[in-house]
mmCIF file of C-alpha atoms in Angstrom:
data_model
loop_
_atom_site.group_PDB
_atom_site.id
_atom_site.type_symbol
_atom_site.label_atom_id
_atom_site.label_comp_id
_atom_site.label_asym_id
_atom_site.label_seq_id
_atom_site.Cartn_x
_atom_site.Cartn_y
_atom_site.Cartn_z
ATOM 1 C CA UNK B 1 0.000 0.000 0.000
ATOM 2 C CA UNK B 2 1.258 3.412 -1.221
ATOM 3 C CA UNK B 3 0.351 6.220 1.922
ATOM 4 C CA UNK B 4 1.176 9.741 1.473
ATOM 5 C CA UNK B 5 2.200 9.476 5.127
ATOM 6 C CA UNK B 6 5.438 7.496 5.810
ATOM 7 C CA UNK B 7 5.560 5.065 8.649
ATOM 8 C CA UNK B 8 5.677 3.791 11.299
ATOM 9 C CA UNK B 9 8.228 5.547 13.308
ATOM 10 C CA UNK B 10 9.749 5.284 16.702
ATOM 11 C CA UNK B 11 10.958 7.728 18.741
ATOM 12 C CA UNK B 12 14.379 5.598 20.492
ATOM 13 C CA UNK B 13 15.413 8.047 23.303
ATOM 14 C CA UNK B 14 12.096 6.679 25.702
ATOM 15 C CA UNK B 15 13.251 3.185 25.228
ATOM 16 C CA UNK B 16 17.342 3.177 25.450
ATOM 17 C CA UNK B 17 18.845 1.596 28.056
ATOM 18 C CA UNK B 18 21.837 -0.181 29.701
ATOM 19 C CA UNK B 19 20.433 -3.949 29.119
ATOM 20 C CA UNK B 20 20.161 -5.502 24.818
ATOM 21 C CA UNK B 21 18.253 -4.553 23.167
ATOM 22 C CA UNK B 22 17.653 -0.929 24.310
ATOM 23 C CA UNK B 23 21.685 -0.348 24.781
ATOM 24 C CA UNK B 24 22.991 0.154 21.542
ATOM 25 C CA UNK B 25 21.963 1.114 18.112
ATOM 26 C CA UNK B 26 22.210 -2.012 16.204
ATOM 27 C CA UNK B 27 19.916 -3.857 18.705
ATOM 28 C CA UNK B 28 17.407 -1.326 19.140
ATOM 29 C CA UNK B 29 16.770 -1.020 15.619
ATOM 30 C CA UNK B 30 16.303 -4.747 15.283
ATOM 31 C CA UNK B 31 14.191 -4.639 17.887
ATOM 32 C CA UNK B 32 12.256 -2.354 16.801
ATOM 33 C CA UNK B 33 12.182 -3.058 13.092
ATOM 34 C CA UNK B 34 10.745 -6.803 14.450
ATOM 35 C CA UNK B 35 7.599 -5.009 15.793
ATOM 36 C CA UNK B 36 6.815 -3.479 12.412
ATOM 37 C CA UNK B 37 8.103 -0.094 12.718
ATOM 38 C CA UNK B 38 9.675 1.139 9.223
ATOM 39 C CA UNK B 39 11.402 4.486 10.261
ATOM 40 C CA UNK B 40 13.659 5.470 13.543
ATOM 41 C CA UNK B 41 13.983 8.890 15.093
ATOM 42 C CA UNK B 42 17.375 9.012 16.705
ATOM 43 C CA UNK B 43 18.109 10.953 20.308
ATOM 44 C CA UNK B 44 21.660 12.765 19.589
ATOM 45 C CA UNK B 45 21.623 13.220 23.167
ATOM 46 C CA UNK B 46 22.511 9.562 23.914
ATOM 47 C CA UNK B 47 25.653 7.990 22.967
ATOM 48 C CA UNK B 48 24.548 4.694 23.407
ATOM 49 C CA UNK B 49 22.879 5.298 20.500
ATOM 50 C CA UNK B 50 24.348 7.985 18.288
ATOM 51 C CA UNK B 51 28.000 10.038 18.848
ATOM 52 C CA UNK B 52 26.875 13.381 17.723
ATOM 53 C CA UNK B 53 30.301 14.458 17.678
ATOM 54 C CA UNK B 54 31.784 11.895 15.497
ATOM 55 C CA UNK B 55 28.789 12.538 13.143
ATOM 56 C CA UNK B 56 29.837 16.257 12.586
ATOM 57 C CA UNK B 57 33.079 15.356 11.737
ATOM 58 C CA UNK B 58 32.885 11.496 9.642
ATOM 59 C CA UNK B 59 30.765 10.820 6.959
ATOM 60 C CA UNK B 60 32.193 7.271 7.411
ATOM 61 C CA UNK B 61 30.465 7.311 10.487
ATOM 62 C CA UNK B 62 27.474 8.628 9.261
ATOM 63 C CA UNK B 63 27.445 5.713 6.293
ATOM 64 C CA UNK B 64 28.181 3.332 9.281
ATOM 65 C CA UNK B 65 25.042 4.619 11.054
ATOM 66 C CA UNK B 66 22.317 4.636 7.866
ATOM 67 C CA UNK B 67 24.238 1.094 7.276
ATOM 68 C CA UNK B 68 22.767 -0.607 10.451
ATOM 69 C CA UNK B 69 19.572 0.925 10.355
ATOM 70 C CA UNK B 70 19.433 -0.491 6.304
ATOM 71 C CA UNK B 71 20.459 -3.625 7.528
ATOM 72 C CA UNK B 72 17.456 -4.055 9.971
ATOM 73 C CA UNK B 73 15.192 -2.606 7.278
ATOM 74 C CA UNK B 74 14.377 0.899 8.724
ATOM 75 C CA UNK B 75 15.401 4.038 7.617
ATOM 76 C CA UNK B 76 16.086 7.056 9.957
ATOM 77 C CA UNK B 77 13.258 9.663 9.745
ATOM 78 C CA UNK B 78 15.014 12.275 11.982
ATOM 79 C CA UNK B 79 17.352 13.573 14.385
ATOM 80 C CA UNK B 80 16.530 14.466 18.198
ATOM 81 C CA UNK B 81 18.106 17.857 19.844
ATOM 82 C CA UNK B 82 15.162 18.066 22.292
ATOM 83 C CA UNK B 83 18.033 17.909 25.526
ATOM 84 C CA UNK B 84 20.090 20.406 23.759
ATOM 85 C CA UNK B 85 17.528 22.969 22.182
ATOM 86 C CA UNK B 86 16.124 23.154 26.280
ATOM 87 C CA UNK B 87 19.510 24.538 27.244
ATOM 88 C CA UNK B 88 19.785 26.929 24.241
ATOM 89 C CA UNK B 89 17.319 28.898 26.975
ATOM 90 C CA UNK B 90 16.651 28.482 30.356
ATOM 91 C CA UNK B 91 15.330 30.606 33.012
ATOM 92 C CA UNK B 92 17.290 30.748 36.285
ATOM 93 C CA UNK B 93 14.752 29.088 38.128
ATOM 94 C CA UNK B 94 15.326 25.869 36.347
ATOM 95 C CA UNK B 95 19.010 25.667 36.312
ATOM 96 C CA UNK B 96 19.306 22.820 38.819
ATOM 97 C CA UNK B 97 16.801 20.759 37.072
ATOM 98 C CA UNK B 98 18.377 21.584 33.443
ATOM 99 C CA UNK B 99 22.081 20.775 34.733
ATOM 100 C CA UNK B 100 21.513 17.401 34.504
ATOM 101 C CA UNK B 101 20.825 17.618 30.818
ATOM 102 C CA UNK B 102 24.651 19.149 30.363
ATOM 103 C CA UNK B 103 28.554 17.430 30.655
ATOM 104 C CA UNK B 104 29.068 17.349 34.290
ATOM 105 C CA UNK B 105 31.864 20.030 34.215
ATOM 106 C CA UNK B 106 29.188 22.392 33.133
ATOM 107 C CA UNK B 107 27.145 22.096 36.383
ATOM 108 C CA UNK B 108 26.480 25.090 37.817
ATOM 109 C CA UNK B 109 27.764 27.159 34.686
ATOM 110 C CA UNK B 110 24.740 28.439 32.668
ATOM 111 C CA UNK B 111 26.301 30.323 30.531
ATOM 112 C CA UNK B 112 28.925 27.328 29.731
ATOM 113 C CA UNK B 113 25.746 25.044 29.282
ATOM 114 C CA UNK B 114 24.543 27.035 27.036
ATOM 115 C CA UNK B 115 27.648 27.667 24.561
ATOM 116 C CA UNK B 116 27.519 23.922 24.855
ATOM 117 C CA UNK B 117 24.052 23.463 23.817
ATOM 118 C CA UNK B 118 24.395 25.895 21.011
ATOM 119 C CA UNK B 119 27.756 24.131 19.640
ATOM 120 C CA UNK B 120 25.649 20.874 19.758
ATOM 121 C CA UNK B 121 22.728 22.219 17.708
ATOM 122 C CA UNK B 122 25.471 23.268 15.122
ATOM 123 C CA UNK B 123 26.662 19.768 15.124
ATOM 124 C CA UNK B 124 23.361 18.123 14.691
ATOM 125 C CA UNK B 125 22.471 20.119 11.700
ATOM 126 C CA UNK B 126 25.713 18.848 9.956
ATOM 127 C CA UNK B 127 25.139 15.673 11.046
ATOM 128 C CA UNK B 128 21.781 15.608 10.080
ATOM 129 C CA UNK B 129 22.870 16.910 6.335
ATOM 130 C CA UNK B 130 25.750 13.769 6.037
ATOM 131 C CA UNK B 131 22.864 11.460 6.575
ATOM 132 C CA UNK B 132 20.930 12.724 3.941
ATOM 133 C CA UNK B 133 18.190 14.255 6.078
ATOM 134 C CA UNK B 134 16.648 17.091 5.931
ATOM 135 C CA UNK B 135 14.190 18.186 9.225
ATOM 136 C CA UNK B 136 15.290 18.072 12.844
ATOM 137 C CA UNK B 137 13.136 18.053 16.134
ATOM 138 C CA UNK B 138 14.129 19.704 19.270
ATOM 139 C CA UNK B 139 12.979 22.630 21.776
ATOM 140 C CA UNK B 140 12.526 25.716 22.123
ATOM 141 C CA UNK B 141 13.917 26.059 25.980
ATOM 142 C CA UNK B 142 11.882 28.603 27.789
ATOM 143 C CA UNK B 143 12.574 31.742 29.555
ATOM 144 C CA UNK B 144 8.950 33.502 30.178
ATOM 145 C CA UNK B 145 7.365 29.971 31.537
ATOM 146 C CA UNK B 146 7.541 30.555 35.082
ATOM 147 C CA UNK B 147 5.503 34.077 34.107
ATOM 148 C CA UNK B 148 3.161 32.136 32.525
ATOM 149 C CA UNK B 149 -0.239 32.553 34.753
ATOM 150 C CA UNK B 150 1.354 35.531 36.766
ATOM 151 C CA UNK B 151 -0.053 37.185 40.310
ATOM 152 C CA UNK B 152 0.845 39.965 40.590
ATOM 153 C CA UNK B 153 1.124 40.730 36.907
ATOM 154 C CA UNK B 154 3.548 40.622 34.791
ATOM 155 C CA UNK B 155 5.905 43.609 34.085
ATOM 156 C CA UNK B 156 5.325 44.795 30.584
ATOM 157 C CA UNK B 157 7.534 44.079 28.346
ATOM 158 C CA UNK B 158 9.096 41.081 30.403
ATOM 159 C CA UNK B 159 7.687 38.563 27.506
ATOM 160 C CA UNK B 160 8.552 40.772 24.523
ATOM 161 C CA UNK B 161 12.153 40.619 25.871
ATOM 162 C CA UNK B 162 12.032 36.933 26.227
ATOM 163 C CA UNK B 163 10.920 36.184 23.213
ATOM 164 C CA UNK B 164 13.383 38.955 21.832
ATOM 165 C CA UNK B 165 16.201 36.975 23.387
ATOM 166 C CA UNK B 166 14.780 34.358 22.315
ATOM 167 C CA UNK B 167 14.871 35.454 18.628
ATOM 168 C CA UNK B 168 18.425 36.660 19.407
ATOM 169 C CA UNK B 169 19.717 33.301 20.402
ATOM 170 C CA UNK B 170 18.019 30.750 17.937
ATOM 171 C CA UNK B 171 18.392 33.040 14.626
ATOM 172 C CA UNK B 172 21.675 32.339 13.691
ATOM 173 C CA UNK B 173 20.973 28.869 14.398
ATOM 174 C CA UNK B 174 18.164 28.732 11.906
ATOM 175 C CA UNK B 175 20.505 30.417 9.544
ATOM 176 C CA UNK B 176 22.388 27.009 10.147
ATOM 177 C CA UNK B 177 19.996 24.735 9.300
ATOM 178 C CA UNK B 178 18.986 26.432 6.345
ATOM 179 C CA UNK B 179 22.232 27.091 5.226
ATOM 180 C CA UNK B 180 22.670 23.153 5.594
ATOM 181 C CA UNK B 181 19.459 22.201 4.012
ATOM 182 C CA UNK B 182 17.976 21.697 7.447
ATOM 183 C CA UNK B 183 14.914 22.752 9.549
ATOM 184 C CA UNK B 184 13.985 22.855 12.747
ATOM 185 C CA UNK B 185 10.422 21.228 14.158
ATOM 186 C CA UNK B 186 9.790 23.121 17.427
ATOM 187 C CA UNK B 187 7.999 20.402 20.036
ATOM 188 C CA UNK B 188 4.853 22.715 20.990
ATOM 189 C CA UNK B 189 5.061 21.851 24.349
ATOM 190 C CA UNK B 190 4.086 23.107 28.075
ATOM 191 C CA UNK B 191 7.445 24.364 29.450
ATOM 192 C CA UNK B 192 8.373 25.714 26.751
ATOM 193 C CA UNK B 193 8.145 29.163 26.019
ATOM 194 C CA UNK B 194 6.573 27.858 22.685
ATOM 195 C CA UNK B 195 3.581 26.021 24.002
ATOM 196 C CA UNK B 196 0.846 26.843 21.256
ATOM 197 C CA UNK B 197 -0.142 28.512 18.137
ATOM 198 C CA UNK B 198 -0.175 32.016 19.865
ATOM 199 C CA UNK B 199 3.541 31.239 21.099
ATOM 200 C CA UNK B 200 4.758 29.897 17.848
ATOM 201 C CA UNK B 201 3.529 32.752 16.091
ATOM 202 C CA UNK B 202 5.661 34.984 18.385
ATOM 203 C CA UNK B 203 9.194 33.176 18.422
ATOM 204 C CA UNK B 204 8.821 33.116 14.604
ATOM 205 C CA UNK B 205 8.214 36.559 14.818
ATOM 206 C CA UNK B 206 10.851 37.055 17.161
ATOM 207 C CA UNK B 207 13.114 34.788 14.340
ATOM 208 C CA UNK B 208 11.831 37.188 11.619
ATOM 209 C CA UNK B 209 9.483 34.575 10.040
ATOM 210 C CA UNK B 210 12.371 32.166 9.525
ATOM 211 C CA UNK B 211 11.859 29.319 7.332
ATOM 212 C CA UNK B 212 13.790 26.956 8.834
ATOM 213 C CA UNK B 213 11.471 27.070 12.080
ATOM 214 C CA UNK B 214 8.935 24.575 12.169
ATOM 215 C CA UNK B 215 6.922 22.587 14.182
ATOM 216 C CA UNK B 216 7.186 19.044 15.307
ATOM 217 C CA UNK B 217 3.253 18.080 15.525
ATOM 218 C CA UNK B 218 2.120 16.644 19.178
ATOM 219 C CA UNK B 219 -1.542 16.672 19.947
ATOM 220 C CA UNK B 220 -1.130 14.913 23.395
ATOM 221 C CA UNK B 221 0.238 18.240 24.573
ATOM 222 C CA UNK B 222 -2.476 20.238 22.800
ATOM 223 C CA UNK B 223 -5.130 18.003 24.217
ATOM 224 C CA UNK B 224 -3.517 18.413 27.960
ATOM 225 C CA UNK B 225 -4.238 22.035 27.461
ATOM 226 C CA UNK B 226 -7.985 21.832 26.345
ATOM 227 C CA UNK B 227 -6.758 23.335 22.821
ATOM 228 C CA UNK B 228 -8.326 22.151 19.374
ATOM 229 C CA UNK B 229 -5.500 20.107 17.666
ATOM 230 C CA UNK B 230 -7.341 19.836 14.581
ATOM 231 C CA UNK B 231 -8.125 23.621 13.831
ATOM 232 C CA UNK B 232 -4.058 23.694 15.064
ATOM 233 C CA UNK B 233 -3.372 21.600 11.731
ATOM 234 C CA UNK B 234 -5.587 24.000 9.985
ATOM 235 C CA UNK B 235 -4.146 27.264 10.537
ATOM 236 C CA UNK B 236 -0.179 25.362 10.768
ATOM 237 C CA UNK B 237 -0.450 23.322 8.174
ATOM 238 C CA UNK B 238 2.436 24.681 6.255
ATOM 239 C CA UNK B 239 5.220 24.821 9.173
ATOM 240 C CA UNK B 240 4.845 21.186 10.007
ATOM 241 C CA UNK B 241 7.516 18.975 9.240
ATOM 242 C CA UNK B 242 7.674 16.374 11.710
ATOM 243 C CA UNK B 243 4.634 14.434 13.547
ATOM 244 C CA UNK B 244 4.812 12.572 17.120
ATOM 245 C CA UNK B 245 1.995 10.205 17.591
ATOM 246 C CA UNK B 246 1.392 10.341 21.477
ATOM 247 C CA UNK B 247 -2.143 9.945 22.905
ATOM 248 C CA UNK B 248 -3.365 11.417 26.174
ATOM 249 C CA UNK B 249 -6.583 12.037 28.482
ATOM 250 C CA UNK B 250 -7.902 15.020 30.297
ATOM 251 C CA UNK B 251 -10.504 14.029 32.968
ATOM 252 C CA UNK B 252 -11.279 17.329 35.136
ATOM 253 C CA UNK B 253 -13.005 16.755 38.245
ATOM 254 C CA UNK B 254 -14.058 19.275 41.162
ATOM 255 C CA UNK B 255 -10.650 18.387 42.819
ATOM 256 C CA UNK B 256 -8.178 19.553 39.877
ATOM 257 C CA UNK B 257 -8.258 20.681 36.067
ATOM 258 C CA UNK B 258 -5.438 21.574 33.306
ATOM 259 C CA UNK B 259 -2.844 21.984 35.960
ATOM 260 C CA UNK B 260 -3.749 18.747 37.809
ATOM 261 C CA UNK B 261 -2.852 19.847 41.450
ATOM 262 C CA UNK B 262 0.566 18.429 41.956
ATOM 263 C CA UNK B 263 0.020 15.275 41.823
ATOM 264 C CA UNK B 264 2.144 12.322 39.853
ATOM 265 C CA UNK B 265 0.970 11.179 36.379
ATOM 266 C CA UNK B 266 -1.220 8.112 37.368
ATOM 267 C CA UNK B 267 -3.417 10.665 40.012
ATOM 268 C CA UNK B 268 -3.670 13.910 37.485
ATOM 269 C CA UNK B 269 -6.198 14.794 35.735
ATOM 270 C CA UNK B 270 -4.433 14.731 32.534
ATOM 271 C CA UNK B 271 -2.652 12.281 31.804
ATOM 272 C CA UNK B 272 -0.615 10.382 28.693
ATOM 273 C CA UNK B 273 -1.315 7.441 27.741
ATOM 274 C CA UNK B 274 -0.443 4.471 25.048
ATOM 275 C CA UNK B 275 -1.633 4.932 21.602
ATOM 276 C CA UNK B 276 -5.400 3.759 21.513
ATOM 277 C CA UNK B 277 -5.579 4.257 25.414
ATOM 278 C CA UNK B 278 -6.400 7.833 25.288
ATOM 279 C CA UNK B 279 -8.445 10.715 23.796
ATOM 280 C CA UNK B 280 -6.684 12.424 21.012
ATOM 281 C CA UNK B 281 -8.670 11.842 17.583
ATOM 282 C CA UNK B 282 -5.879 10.301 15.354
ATOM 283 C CA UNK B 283 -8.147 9.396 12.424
ATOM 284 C CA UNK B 284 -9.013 13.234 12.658
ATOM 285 C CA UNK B 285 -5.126 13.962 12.653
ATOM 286 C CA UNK B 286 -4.370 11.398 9.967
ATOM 287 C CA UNK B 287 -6.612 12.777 7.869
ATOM 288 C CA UNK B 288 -5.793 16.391 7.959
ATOM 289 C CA UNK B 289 -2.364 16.107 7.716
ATOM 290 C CA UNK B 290 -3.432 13.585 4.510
ATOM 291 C CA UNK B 291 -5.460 16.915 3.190
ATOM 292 C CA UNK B 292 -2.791 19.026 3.409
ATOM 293 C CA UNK B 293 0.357 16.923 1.935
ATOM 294 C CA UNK B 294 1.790 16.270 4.811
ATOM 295 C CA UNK B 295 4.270 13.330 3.878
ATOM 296 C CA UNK B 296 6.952 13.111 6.580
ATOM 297 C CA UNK B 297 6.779 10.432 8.885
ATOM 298 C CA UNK B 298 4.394 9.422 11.450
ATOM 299 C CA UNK B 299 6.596 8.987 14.679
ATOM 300 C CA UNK B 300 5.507 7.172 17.928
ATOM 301 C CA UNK B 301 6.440 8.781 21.230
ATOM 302 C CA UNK B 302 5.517 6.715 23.764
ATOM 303 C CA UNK B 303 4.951 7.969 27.456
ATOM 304 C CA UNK B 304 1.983 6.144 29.288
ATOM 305 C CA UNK B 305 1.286 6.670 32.881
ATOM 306 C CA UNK B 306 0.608 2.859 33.570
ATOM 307 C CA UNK B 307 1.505 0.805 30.526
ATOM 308 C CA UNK B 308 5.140 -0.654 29.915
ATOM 309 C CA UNK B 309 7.014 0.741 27.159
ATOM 310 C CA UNK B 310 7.786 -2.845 25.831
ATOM 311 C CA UNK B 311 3.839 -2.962 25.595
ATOM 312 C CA UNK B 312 3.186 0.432 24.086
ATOM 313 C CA UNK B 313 5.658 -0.521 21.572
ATOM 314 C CA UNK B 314 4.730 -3.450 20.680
ATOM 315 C CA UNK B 315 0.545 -2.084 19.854
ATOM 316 C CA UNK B 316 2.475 1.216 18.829
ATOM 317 C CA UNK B 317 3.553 -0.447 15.556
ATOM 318 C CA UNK B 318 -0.027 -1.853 13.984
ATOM 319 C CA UNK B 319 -2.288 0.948 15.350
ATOM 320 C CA UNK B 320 -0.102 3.691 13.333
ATOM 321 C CA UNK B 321 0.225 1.611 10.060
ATOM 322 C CA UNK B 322 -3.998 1.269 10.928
ATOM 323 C CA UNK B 323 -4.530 5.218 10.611
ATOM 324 C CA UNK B 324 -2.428 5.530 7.584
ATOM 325 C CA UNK B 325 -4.011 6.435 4.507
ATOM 326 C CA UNK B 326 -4.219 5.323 0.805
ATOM 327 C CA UNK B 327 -4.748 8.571 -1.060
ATOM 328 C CA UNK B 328 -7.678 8.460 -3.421
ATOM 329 C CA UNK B 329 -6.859 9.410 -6.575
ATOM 330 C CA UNK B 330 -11.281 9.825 -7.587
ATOM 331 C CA UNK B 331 -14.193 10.847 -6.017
ATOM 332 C CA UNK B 332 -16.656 8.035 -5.219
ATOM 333 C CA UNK B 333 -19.173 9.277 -8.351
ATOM 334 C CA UNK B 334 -16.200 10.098 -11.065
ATOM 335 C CA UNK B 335 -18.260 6.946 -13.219
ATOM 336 C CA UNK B 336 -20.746 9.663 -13.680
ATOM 337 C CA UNK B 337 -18.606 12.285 -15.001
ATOM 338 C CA UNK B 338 -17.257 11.180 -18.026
ATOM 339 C CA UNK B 339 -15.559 13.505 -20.643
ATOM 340 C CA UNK B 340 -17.358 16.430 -22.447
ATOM 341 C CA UNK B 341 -16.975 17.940 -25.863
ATOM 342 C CA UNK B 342 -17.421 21.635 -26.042
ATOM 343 C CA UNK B 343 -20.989 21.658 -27.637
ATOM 344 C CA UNK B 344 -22.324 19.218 -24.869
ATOM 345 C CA UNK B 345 -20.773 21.434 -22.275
ATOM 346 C CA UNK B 346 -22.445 24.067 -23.581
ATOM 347 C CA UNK B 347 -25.989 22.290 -23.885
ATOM 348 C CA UNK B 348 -25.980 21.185 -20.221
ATOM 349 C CA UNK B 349 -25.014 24.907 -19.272
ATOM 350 C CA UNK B 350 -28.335 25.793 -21.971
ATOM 351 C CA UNK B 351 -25.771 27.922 -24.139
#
């Protein structure tokens, strides 16, 4: 079956590990090309799996890599910077957390982590380019998020400026990519400074409508903040170049809504789940993207609040390859069309 869509994909950086087959690339991919999946999405920020550094600098290496993943029969649908894009900007607040994202000698050095994390996007955009690639997914990083439902309000101008610095930071990073033949698709995601379509609009703006900024598609998060994904695909359409298939479930009660009081994932009220598990309307999704020409990959991120990852995996596989679509090439009625000539065109039009 031909599908405009390409897939399935897995996302590797939930599922690498220290024990085979999770602890190196050439078993993961088997593994995961024996479930069904036909595409990987590599995490740059793991060398278990990937040596970013050796994959700016050898296109041997780079051969070596698209080798193994031909040899299990999957091809690589993208590169992961989502460690390293968070530490292109973080706010103060989170630098403890964030540190453990960074080299060890850079705890406790923000402004060392983030030369570090820029260097590494530079890397991954060269990388990306020796294996033939040609869109990236990563983060924003976020420096306005802990202003985000503010009392007392804000100062004006405090988000402008973030999102200024924010423009200041990431341009010539985009200029990059481009220069590379490589975009960027932004996770639109709660902790990010870019956490919707309002958001996005303004770090583009903030980029000076850059090209190479795009948007790596994940309803679970839109569906965690009670915002239409579908409409989302509508007015995005064009700036999405990357798709994570992640499901979720948002069930308010009089105890706690969006923000889901604290609590861990199995007691909140939203939650993610395993594809199939949740809410989010993927044969909606499917078939907007489908309208619109999206024909990237289809990409399973798997996060579930109560099933194993070997499970989620495992159904991951079959329920993506379910939603793809066979494009029609006719309407259902085209037997009733036929072909015209001029002067019976013009007598059904009474001319």
């Amino acid at each position: 079956m031909v599908t405009q869509i390409k897939g399935p994909g897995l996302f590797l950086a939930q599922f690498a590990d220290a024990d085979a087959p999770f602890n190196s690339l050439s078993n993961i991919v088997q593994w995961a090309a024996g479930l069904g999946y036909k595409g990987v999405q590599i995490p740059t920020f793991d060398a278990r799996l990937f040596d970013l550094e050796k994959a700016a600098d050898s296109q041997t290496y780079c051969d070596e890599v698209k080798g193994i993943c031909a040899d299990a029969g999957v091809e690589i649908t993208e590169l992961s910077t989502h460690l390293q894009g968070q530490l292109v900007a973080v706010n103060p607040v989170y630098d403890d957390a964030f540190d453990a994202f960074a080299p060890a000698h850079l705890h406790g050095n923000p402004a060392g982590r983030k030369e570090w994390a820029i260097d590494q996007m530079m890397k991954a955009a060269i990388a990306s380019e020796r294996l033939g690639l040609s869109h990236t997914v990563s983060f924003t990083g976020s420096l306005a998020f802990p202003f985000l439902y503010p009392w007392p309000q804000r100062p004006a101008g405090l988000v402008e400026e973030a999102f200024a610095e924010l423009g200041r930071r990431w341009t010539p990073i985009l200029n990059h990519y481009k220069d590379n033949g490589q975009d960027i698709g932004f996770e639109i995601h709660p902790g990010e400074d870019v956490f919707d379509g309002a958001t996005f609009e303004m770090f583009v703006d903030a980029c000076e409508g850059h090209d190479a900024a795009m948007i790596n598609y994940d309803p679970s998060h839109f569906l965690l903040q009670q915002l239409d994904y579908l409409q989302f695909i509508d007015l995005y359409h064009d700036r999405i170049n990357a798709f994570h298939v992640k499901d979720a479930e948002f069930n308010p009660s009089g105890r706690q809504g969006v923000y889901s009081g604290y609590q861990n994932w199995t007691d909140r009220a939203g939650r993610f789940r395993s594809l199939g598990d949740g809410q989010v309307d993927f044969a909606g999704i499917f078939s907007r993207l489908t309208q619109y020409g999206y024909d990237s990959w289809a990409v399973l991120e798997w996060e579930c609040c109560l099933k194993s990852p070997e499970q989620g995996a495992a159904e991951g596989a079959p329920f993506i390859a379910n939603q793809l679509i066979e494009v029609t090439g006719k309407a259902f009625d085209d037997f009733a069309s036929g072909e015209r000539n001029d002067a019976q065109l013009k007598r059904m039009l009474g001319l």
